[in-house]
Short mmCIF file of N, CA and C in Angstrom, two decimals:
data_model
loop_
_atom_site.label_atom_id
_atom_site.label_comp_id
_atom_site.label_asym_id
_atom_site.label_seq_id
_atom_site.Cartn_x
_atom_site.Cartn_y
_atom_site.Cartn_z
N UNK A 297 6.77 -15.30 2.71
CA UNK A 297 6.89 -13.86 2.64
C UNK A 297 5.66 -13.26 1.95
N UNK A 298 4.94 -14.21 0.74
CA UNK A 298 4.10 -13.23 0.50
C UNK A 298 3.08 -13.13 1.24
N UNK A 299 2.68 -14.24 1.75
CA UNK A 299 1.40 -14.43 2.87
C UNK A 299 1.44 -13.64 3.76
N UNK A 300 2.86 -13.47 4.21
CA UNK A 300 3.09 -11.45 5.54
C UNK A 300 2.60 -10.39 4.51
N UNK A 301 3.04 -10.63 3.01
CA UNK A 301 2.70 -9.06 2.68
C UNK A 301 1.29 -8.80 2.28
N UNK A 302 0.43 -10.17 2.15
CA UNK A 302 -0.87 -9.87 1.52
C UNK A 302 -2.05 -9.31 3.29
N UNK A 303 -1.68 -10.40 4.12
CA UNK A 303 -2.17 -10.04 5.61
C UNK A 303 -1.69 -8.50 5.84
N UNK A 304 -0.37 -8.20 6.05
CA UNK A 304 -0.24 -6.84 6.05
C UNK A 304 -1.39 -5.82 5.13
N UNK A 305 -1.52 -5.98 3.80
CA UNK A 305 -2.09 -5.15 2.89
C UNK A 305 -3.91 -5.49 3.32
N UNK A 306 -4.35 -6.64 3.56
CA UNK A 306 -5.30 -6.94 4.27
C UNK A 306 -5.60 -5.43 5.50
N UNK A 307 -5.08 -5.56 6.22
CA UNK A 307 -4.61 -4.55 7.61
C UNK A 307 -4.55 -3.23 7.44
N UNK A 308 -3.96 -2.72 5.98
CA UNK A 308 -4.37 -1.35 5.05
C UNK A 308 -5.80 -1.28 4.73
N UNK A 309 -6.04 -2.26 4.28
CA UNK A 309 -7.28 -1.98 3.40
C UNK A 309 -7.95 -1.84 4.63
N UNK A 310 -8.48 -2.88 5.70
CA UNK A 310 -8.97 -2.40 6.96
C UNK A 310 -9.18 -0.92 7.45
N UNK A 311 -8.10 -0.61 7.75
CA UNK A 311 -7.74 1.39 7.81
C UNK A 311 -8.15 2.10 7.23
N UNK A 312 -7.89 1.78 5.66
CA UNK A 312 -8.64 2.46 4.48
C UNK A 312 -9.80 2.74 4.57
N UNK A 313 -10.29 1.40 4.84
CA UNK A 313 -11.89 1.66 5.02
C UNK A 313 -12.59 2.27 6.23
N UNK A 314 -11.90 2.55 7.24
CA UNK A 314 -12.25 3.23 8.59
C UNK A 314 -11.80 4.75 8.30
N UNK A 315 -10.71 4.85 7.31
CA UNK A 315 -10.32 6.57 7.42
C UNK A 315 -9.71 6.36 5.86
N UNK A 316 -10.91 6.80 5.10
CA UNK A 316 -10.88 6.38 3.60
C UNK A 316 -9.39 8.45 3.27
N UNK A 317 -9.74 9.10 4.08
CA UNK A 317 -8.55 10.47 4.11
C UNK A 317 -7.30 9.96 4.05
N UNK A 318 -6.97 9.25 4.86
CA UNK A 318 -5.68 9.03 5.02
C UNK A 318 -5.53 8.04 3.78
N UNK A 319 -5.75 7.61 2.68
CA UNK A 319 -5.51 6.10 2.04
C UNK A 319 -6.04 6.75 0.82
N UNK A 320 -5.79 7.46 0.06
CA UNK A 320 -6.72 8.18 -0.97
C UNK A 320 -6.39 7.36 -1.96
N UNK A 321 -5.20 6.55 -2.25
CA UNK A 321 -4.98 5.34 -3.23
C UNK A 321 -5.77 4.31 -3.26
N UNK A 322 -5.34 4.06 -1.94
CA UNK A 322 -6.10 3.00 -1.42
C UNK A 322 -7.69 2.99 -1.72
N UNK A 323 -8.64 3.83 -1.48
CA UNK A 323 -9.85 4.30 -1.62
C UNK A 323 -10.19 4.59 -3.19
N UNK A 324 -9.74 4.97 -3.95
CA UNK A 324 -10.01 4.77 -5.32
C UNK A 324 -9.44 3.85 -5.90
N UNK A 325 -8.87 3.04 -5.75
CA UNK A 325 -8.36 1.68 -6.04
C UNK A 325 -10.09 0.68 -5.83
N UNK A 326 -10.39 0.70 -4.59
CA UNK A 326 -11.24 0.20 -4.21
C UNK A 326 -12.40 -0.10 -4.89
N UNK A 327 -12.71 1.78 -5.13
CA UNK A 327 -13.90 2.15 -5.99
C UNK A 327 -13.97 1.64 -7.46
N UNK A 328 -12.64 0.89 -7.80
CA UNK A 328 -12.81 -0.10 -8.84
C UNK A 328 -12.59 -0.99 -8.88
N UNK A 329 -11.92 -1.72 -7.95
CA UNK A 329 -11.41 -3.18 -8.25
C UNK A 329 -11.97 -3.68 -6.89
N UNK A 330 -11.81 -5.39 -6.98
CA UNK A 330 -12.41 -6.06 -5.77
C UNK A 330 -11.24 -5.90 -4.57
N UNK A 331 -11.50 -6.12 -3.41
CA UNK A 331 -10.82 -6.26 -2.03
C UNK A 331 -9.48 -6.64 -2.28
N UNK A 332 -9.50 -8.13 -2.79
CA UNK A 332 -8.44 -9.01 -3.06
C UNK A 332 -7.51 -8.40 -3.90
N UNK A 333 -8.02 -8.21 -4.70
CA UNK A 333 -7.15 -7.55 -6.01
C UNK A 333 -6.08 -6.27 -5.50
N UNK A 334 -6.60 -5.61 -4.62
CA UNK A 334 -6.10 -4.46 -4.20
C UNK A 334 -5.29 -4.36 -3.16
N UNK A 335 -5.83 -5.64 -2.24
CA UNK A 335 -4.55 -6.07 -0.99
C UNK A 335 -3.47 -6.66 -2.20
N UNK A 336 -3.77 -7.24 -3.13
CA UNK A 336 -2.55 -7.61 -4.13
C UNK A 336 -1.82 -6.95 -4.28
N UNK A 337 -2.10 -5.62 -4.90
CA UNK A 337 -1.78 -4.28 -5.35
C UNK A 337 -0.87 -3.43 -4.31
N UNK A 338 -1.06 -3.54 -2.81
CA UNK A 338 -0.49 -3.26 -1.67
C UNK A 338 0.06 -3.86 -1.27
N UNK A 339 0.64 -5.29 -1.52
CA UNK A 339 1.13 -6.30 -1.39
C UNK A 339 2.41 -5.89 -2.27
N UNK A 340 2.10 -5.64 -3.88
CA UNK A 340 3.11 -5.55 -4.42
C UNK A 340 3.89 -3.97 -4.37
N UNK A 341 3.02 -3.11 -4.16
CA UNK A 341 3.65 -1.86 -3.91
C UNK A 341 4.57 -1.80 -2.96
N UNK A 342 4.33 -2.80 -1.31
CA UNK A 342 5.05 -2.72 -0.62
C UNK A 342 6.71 -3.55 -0.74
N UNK A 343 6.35 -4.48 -1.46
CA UNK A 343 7.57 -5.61 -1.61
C UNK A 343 8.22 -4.74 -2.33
N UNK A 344 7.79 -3.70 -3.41
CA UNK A 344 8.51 -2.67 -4.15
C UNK A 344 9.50 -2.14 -3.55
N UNK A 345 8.95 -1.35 -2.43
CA UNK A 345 9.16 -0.21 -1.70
C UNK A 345 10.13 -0.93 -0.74
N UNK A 346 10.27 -1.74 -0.15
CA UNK A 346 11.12 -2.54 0.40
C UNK A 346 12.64 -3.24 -0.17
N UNK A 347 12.33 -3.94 -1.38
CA UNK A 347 13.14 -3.71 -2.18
C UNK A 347 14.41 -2.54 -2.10
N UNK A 348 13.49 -1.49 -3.14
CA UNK A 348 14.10 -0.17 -3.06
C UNK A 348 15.45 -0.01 -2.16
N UNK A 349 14.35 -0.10 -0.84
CA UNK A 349 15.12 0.40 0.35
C UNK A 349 16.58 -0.54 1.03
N UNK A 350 16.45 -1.97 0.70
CA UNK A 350 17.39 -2.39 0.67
C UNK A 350 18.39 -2.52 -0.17
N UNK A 351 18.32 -1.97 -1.63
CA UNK A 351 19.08 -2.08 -2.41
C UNK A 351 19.73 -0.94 -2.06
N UNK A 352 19.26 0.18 -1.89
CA UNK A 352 19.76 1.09 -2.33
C UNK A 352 20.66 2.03 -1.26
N UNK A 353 20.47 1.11 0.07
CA UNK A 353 20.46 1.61 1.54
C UNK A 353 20.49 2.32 1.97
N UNK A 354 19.17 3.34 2.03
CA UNK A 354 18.68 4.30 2.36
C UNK A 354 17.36 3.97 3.44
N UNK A 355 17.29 5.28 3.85
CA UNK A 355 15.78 5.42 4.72
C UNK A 355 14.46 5.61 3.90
N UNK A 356 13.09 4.96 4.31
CA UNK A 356 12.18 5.55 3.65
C UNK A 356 11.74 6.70 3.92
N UNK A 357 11.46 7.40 2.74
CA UNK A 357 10.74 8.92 2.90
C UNK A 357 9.55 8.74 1.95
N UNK A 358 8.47 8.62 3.03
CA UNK A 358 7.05 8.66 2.74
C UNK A 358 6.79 10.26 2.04
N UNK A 359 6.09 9.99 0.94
CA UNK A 359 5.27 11.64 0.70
C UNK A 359 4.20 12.07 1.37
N UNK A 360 4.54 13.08 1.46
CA UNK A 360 3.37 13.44 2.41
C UNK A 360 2.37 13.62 1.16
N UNK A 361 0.81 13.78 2.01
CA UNK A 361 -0.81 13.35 1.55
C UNK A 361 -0.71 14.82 1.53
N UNK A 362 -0.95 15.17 0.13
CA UNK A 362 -1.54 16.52 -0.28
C UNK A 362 -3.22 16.58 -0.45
N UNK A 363 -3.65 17.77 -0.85
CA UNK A 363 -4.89 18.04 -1.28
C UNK A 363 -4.96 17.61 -2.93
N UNK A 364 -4.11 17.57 -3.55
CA UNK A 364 -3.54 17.35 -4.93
C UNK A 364 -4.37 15.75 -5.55
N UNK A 365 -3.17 15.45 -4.58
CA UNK A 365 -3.69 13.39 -4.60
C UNK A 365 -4.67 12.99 -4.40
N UNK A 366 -5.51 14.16 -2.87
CA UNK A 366 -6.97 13.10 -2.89
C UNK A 366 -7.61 13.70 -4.01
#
């Protein structure tokens, strides 16, 4: 399982780096820490977020990307 979630976060960071707008976490994450470290970081945010969602059995509701955040 973690090897799906680090390849997955791999696959973000990819994106990130093609449309650094859409990923504004993602993209200042970057601007300090190495590659690896940060697919980690997306790795664990997601197992979070997953979590969550099965415990609690609900739908995800993404926030929407303000001007705020980037």
């Amino acid at each position: 399982m973690r090897r799906i979630l680090i390849v997955g976060a791999l696959a973000v960071l990819r994106q990130a780096r093609a449309h650094p707008e859409k990923y504004p976490w993602v993209t200042q994450l970057l601007a300090r820490k190495p590659p690896k470290v940060v697919a980690v970081a997306i790795a664990n945010k997601t197992a979070r977020i997953a979590w969550a969602v099965l415990t609690k059995k609900e739908s995800y509701r993404a926030h929407p990307i303000t001007a705020a955040a980037a």
